[in-house]
XYZ file of C-alpha atoms in Angstrom:
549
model
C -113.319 -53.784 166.473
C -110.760 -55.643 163.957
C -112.019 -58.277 161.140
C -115.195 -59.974 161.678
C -114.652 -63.912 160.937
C -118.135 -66.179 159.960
C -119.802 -68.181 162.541
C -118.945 -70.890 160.449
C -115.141 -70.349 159.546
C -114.829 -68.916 163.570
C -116.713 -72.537 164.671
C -114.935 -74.644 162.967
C -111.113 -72.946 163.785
C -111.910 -72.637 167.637
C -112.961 -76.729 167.292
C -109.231 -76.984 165.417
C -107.954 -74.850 168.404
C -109.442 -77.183 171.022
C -108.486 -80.477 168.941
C -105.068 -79.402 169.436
C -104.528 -77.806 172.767
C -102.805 -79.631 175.421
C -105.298 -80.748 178.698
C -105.043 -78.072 181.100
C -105.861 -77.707 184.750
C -109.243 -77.060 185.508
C -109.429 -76.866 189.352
C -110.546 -73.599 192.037
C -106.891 -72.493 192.299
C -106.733 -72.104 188.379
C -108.064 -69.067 186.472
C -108.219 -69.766 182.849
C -108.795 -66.769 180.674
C -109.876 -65.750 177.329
C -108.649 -62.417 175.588
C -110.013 -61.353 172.355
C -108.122 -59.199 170.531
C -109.818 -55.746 169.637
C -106.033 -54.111 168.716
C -104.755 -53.819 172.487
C -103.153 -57.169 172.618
C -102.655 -59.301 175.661
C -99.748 -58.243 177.315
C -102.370 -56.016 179.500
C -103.859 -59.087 180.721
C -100.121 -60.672 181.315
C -99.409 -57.374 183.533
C -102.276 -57.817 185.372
C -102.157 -61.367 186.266
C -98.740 -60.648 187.261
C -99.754 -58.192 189.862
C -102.675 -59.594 190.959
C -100.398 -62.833 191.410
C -98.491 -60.016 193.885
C -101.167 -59.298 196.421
C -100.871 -60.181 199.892
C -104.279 -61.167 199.938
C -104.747 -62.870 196.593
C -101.737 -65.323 197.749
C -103.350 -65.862 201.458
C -106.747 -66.307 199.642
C -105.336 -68.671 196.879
C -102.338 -69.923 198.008
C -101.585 -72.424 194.854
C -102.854 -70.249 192.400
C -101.686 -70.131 188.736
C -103.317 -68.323 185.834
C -102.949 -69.270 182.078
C -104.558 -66.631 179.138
C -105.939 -68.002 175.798
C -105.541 -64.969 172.678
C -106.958 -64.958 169.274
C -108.755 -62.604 166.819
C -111.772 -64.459 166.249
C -114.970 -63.093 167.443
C -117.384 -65.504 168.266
C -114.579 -67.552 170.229
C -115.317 -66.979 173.463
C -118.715 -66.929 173.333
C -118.719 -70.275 171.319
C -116.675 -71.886 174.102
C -119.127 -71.038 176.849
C -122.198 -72.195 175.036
C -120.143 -75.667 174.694
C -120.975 -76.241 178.705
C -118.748 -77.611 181.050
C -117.433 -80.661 178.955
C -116.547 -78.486 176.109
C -115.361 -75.280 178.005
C -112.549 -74.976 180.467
C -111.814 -70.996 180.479
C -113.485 -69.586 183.806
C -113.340 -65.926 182.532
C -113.708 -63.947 179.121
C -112.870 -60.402 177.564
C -114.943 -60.242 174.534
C -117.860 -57.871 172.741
C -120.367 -60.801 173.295
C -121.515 -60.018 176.699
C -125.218 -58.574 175.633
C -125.650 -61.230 173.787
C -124.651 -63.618 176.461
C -126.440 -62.384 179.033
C -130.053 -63.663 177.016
C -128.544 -67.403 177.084
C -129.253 -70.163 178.747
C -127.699 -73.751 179.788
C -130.355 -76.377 180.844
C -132.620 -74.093 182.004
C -130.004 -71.803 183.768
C -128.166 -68.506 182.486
C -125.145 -69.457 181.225
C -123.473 -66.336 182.722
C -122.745 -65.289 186.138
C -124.727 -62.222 187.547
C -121.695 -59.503 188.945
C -123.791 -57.086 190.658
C -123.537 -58.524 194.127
C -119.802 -60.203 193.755
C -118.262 -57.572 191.762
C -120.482 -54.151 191.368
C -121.446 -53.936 194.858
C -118.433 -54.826 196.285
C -115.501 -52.215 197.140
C -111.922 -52.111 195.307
C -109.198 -54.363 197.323
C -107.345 -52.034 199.312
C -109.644 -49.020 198.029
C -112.345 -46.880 199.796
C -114.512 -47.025 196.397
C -117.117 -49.623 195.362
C -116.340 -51.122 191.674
C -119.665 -49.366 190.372
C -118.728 -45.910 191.497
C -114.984 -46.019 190.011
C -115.993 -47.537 186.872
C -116.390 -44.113 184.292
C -120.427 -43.419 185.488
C -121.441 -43.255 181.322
C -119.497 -46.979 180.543
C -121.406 -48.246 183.496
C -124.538 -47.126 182.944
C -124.667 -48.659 179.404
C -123.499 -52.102 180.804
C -126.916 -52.820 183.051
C -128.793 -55.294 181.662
C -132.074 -54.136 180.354
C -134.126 -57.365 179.838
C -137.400 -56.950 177.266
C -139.834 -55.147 179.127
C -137.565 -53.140 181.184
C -139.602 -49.697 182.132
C -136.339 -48.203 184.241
C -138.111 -48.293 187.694
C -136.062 -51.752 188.092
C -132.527 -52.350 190.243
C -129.774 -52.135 188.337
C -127.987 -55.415 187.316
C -124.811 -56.452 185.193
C -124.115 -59.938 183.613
C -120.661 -58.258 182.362
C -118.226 -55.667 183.116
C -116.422 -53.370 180.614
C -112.684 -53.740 180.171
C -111.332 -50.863 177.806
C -112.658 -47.566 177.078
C -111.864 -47.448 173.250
C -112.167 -43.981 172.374
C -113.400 -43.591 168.651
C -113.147 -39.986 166.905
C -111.416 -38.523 164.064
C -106.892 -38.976 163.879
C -105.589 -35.978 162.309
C -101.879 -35.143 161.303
C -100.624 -32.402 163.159
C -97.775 -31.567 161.000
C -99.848 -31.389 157.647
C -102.435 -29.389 159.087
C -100.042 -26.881 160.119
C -98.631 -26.577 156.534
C -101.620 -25.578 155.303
C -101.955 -23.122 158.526
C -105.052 -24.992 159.481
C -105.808 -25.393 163.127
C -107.674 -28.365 164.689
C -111.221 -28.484 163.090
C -113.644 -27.154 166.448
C -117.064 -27.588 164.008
C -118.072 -30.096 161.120
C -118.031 -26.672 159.042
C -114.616 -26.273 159.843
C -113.447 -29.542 159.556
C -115.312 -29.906 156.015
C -113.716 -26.568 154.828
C -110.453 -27.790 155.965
C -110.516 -30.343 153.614
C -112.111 -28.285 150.083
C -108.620 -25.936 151.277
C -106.538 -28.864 150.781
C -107.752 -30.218 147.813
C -107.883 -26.563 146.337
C -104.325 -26.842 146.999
C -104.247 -29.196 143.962
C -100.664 -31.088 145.352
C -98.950 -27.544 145.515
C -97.953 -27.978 149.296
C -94.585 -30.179 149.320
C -95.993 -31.213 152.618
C -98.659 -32.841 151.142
C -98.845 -33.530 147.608
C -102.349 -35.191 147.894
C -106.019 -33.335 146.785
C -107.763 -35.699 149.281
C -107.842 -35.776 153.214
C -109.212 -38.566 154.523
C -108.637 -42.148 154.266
C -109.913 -45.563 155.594
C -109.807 -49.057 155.009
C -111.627 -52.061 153.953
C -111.267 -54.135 157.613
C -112.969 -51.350 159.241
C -115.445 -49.116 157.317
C -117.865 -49.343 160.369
C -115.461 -46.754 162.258
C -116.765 -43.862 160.202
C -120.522 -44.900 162.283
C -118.620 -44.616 165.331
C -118.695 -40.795 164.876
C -123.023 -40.848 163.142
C -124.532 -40.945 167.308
C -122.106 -38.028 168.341
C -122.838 -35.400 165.835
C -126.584 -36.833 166.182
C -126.430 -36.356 170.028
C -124.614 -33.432 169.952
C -127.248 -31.681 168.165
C -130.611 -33.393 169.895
C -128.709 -33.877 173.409
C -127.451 -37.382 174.970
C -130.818 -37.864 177.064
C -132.902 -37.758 173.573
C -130.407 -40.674 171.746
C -130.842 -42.656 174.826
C -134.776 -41.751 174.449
C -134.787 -42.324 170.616
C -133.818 -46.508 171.298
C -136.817 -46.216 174.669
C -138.900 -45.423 171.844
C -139.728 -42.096 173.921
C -140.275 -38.518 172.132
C -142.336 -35.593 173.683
C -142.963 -38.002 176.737
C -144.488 -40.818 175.120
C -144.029 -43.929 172.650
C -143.903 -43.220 169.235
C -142.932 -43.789 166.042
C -142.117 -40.239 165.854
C -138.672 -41.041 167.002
C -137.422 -41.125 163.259
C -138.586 -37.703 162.843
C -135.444 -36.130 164.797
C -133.488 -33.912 163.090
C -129.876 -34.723 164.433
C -130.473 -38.131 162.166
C -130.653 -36.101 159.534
C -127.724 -33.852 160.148
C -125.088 -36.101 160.863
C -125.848 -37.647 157.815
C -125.562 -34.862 156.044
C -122.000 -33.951 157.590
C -121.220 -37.682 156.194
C -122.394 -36.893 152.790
C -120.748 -33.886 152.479
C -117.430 -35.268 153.795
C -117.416 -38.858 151.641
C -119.404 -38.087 148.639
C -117.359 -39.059 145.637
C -117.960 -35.798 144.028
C -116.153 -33.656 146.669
C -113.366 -35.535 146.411
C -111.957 -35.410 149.846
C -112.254 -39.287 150.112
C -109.184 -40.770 149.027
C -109.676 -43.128 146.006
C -108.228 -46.245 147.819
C -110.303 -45.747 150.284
C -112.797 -49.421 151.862
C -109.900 -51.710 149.953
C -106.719 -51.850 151.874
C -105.736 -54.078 154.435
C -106.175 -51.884 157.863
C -102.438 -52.331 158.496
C -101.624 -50.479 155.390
C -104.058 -48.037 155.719
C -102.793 -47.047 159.309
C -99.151 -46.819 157.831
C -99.974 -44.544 154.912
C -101.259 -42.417 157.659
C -98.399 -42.303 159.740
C -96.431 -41.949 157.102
C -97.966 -38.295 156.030
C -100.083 -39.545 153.222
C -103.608 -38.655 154.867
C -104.931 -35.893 157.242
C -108.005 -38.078 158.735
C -108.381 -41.014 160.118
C -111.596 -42.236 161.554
C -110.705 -45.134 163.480
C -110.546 -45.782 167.473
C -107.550 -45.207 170.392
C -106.248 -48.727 169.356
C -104.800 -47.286 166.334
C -102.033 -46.080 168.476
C -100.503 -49.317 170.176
C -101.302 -51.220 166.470
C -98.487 -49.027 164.916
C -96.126 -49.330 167.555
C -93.749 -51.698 165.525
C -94.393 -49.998 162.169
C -93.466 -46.690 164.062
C -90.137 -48.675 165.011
C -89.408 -50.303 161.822
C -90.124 -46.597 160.278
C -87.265 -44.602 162.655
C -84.648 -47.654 162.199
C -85.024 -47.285 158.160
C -84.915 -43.143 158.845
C -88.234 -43.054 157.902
C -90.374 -39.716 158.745
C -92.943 -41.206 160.830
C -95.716 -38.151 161.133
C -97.555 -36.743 164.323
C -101.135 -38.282 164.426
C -103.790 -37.289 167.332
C -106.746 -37.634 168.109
C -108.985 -34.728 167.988
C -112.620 -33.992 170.179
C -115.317 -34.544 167.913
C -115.780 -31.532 165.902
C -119.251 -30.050 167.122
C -122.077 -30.035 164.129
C -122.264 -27.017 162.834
C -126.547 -27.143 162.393
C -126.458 -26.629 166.022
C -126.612 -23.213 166.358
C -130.505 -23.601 165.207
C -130.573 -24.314 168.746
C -128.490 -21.308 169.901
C -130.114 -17.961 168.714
C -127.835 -15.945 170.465
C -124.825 -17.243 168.317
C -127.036 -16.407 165.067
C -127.653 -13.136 166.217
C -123.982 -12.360 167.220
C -122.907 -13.090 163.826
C -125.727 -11.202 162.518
C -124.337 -8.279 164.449
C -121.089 -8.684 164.104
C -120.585 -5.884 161.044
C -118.254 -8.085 159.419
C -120.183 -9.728 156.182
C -117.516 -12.316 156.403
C -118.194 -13.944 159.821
C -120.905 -16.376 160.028
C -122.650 -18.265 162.500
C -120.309 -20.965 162.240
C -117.547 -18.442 163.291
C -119.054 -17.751 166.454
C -119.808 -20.822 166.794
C -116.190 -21.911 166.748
C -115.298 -19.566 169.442
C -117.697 -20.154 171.871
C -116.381 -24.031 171.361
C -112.887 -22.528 172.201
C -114.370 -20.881 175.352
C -115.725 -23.927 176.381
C -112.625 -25.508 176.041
C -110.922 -23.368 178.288
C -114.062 -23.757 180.777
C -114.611 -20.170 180.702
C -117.776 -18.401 179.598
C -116.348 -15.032 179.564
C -113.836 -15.808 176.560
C -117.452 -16.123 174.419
C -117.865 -13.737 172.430
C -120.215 -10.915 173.546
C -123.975 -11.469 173.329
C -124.116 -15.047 173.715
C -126.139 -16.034 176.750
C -124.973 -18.357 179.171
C -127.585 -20.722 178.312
C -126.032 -21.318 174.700
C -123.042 -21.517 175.822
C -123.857 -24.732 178.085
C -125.981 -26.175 174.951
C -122.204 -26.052 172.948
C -120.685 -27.322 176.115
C -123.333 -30.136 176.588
C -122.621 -30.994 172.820
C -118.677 -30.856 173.880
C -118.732 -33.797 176.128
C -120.148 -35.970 173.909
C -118.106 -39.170 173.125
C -118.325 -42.441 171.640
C -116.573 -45.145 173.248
C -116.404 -48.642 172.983
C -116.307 -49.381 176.737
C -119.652 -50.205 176.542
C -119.424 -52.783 173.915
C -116.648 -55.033 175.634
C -117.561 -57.472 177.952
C -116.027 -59.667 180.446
C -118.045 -62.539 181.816
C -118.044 -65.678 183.876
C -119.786 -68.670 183.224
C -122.054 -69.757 185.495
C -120.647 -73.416 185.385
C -116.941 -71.748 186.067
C -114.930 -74.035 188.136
C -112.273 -70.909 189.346
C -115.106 -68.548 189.608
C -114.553 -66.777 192.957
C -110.951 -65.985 191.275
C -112.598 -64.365 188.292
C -114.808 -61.950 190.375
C -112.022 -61.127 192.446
C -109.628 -60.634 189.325
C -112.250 -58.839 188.006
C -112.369 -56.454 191.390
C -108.330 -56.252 191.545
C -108.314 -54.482 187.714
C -110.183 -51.392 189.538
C -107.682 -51.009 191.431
C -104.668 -48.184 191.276
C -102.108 -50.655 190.299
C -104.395 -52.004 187.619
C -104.895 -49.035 186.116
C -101.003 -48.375 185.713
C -100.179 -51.877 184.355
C -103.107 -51.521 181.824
C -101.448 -48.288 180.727
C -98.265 -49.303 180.952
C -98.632 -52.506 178.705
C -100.730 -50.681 176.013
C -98.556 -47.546 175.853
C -101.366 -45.030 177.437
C -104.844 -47.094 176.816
C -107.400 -47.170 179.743
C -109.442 -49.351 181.449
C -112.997 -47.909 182.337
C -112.607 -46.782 185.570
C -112.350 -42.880 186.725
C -108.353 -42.583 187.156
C -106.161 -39.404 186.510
C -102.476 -40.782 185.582
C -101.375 -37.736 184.964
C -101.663 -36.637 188.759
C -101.299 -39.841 190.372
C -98.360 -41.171 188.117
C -96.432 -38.228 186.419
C -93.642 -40.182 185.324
C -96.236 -43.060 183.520
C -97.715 -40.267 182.160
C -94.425 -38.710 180.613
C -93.729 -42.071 179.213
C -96.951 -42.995 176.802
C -97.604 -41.481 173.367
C -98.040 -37.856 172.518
C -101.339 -39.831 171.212
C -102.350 -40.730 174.401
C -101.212 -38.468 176.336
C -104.223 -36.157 174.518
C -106.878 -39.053 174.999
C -105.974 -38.898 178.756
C -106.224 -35.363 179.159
C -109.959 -35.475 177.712
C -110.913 -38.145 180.079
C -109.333 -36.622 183.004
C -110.878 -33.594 182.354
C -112.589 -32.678 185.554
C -113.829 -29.364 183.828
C -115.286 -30.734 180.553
C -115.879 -34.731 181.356
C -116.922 -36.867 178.628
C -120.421 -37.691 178.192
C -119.790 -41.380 176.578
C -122.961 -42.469 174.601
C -124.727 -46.388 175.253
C -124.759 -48.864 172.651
C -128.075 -49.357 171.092
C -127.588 -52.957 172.125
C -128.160 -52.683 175.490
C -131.897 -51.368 175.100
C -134.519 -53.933 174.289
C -136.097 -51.539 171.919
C -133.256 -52.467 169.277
C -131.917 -55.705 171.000
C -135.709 -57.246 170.396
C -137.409 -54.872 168.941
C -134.770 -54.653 165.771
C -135.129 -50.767 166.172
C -132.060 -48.598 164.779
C -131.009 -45.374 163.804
C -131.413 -45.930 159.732
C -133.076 -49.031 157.780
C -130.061 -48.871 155.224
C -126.527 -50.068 156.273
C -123.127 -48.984 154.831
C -124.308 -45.502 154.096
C -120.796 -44.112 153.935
C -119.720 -46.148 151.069
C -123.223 -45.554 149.369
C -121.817 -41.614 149.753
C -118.419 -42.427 148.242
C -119.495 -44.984 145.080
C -119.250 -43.150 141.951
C -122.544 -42.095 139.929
C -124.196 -42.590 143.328
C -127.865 -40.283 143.252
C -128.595 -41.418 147.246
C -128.061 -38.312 149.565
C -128.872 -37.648 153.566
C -132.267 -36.550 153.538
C -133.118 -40.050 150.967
C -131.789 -42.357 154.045
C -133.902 -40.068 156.491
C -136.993 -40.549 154.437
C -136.359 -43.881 153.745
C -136.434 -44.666 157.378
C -139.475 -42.798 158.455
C -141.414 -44.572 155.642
C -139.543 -48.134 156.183
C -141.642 -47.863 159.989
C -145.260 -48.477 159.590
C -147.882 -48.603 162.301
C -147.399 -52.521 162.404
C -144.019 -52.707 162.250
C -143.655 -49.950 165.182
C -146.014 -52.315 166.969
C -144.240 -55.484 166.484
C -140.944 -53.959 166.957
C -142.969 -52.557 170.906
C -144.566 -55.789 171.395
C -141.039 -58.041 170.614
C -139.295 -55.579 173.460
C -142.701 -56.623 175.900
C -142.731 -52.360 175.913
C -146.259 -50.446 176.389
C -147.272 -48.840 173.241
């Protein structure tokens, strides 16, 4: 999720790193771990260790144990260290994003990574009635089976890596500028687009915020705005038809037909609308700043949005700090639920024909729309407004749930050639447990680990503690009436893993949006796509994923 080195510059700093590094031990009683840093740190992994180190069990079990934890921001560091083999590679376990990619590799004939679905998936939390599988978040797990080319679904689930944060992505919003305008918390793309043509209408009249743009990012991490493309494209065509767009699956069947759906389109569309340079709501200095200074501009009032991920929050800790010492106004930023897309109430006639009804020539579909999305909220159907059916109303609450999350995408793994293996699987087991899950919160001020856990009932007094921030990313995951529907990564289907199938044959589409003089709009990408997948291609791309046509 941060900066992206080169193989090459990554290769030759991790051989500097190991040049260097003092000989460590490399016995059974040793775990040796790897933490890349995504913007949570290490300190989790330090708490962890520490309690682990705790257990009654783990010291009767390991009685000379001693763990030591390697850090660094460089991708492909981990992963570059286990491909060295045994005489190259010390480290017995890794938290990465390389664990898809991992699991296709091979070491004189054998996979280089351990399989965890007996010694870790199937096996129950220490001192828990639960199996791992069934605590881990039921969406994060699913999209971590391993889904080797030709998989057809009837096979037994099995997992080469296990997730290790959840890494909720949306939009951050300033809570305090938003209420000087006397705008409330977008509920639809409509809204949330209209929220920002009132601002800039504003011209830099509000002494809250003298700005005519909203929303800002910055040049480490342009790929966040993507993060939020599958939601409003899900939310629109449902969760089970993205999962059935990268199976190659529409109407039942294989085909190419895939590119044809419409939430591809829309989301795009919402993205035009919200970064095209004409509109204006994209702040100039937008894809060139350092992420650092991006984040503190933000906290610092001079942006309303902020599409990024729940890192964000533990990343500005110190600048928060340094910001109160200097009496610095350091401004409220959340994170909001994914506004729904507003197109979707061409799948809700009954919300069309409420506003058609309503007698007010003001209120539009989007208006009703907004209010059934506040019903849902409060999980109850009969604050919709009257006339929309029950069925709707679950459509906009089906569209509600849906998340993107990171989860998915991290990775921790074991080599196969591990020397302190049977510790890894069993650390790996211990950070399901209870006391896990508050050290893991606890380090990163209010970040999770993947696994179904409700602080806010089982540890009031943690709860209290962590950000306002988090404290509002908790509540949505905890939410027993409304619970997240996280989306897979692509990745883990063979379809695009082999197959080279995505969602759009152009990359980088929200800075094509935002580049002056730029003619490119939604439905140009959408075509594009369709046209960029011939009959051979489709076949390749079937044949390369060993899928049926």
């Amino acid at each position: 999720m941060k900066k992206l080195l080169t193989v090459f510059l990554a290769a030759a700093l991790a051989l500097t790193i190991v040049g260097c590094a003092p000989k460590v031990r490399d016995d059974v009683q040793f775990l040796e771990i790897y933490v890349l840093d995504v913007g949570y740190g290490k300190d989790w992994c330090d708490a962890i260790a520490d309690e682990f180190k705790k257990q009654d069990w783990v010291k009767e079990k390991y009685p000379n144990l001693d763990i030591g934890i390697q850090f660094n921001d460089i991708v492909s560091y981990g992963a570059s260290k286990v491909e060295g083999g045994p005489a190259a590679n010390s480290i017995d376990l890794i938290f990465d994003e390389q664990g898809s990619t991992m699991a296709d590799k091979y070491l004189n004939g054998e996979r280089i990574v351990c399989d965890l679905t007996e010694v870790v998936f199937n096996q129950k939390v220490p001192g828990e009635d639960v199996y791992y599988k069934d605590k881990m978040l039921p969406s994060i797990r699913d999209s971590s089976r391993y889904l080797a080319a030709g998989y057809t679904g009837e096979e037994e689930a099995q997992y080469f890596y296990a997730p290790w944060y959840i890494g909720m992505a949306g939009i951050n919003y300033n809570e305090e500028i938003l209420d000087a305008f006397n705008l409330e918390v977008p509920l639809t793309t409509d809204q949330w687009l209209d929220s920002m043509e009132v601002i800039k209408q504003a011209n830099g009249s509000n002494p809250a915020y003298p700005y005519t743009y909203s929303l800002l990012q910055s040049k480490d991490a342009p790929n966040y705005c993507e993060y939020l493309m599958p939601v409003w494209w899900a939310q629109y065509s449902g969760s089970d038809e993205y999962a059935n767009f990268y199976s190659g699956i529409v109407n039942g069947r294989r085909s190419k037909d895939i590119f044809k759906n419409m939430g591809r389109l829309y989301n795009l569309e919402v993205m035009e609308e919200a970064f095209r340079y004409d509109n204006g709501y994209l702040s100039p200095s937008s894809f060139q700043q350092d992420y650092m200074i991006t984040q503190t501009q933000v906290i610092s009032g001079e942006a309303v949005y902020y599409i990024c991920g729940d890192w964000f929050d533990r990343e500005m800790i110190g600048v928060r700090e340094e910001m109160e010492e200097a009496n610095r106004t350091v401004y409220n930023t959340k994170m909001m639920r994914t506004p729904i897309v507003s197109a979707i109430v061409e799948k809700t006639p009954s919300i069309v024909s409420v506003a058609e009804n309503d007698g007010d020539p003001d209120t539009d579909a989007d208006d009703i729309l907004a209010e059934v999305v506040k019903a849902v909220d409060a999980n109850d159907y009969s604050q919709a407004p009257e006339g929309v059916t029950e069925t709707d109303y679950e459509t906009i609450a089906d569209a509600r749930r849906v998340t993107m999350a990171l989860g998915s995408f991290s990775s921790a793994y074991v080599p196969s050639y591990a020397t302190a293996k049977d510790i890894a699987f069993d650390f790996l087991l211990f950070m399901a447990t209870d006391i896990a899950q508050d050290a893991y919160i606890r380090a990163t001020n209010g970040a999770s680990l993947p696994f179904t856990y409700n602080v806010k009932e089982k540890n009031p007094e943690l709860f209290e503690s962590i950000s306002p921030y988090q404290q509002v990313r908790q509540e949505y995951f905890i939410s027993e009436s409304l619970p997240l529907d996280i989306l897979p990564m692509p990745n883990m289907f063979p379809l695009a893993r082999y197959g080279g199938v995505g969602a759009y044959t152009w990359s980088n589409i929200y800075t094509t949006f935002s580049a002056s003089g730029n003619t490119r709009h939604a439905q140009d990408f959408y075509d594009a796509t369709i046209a960029h997948w011939t009959d051979q291609k489709w076949r390749e791309a079937l044949a390369a994923a060993a899928l049926p046509a």
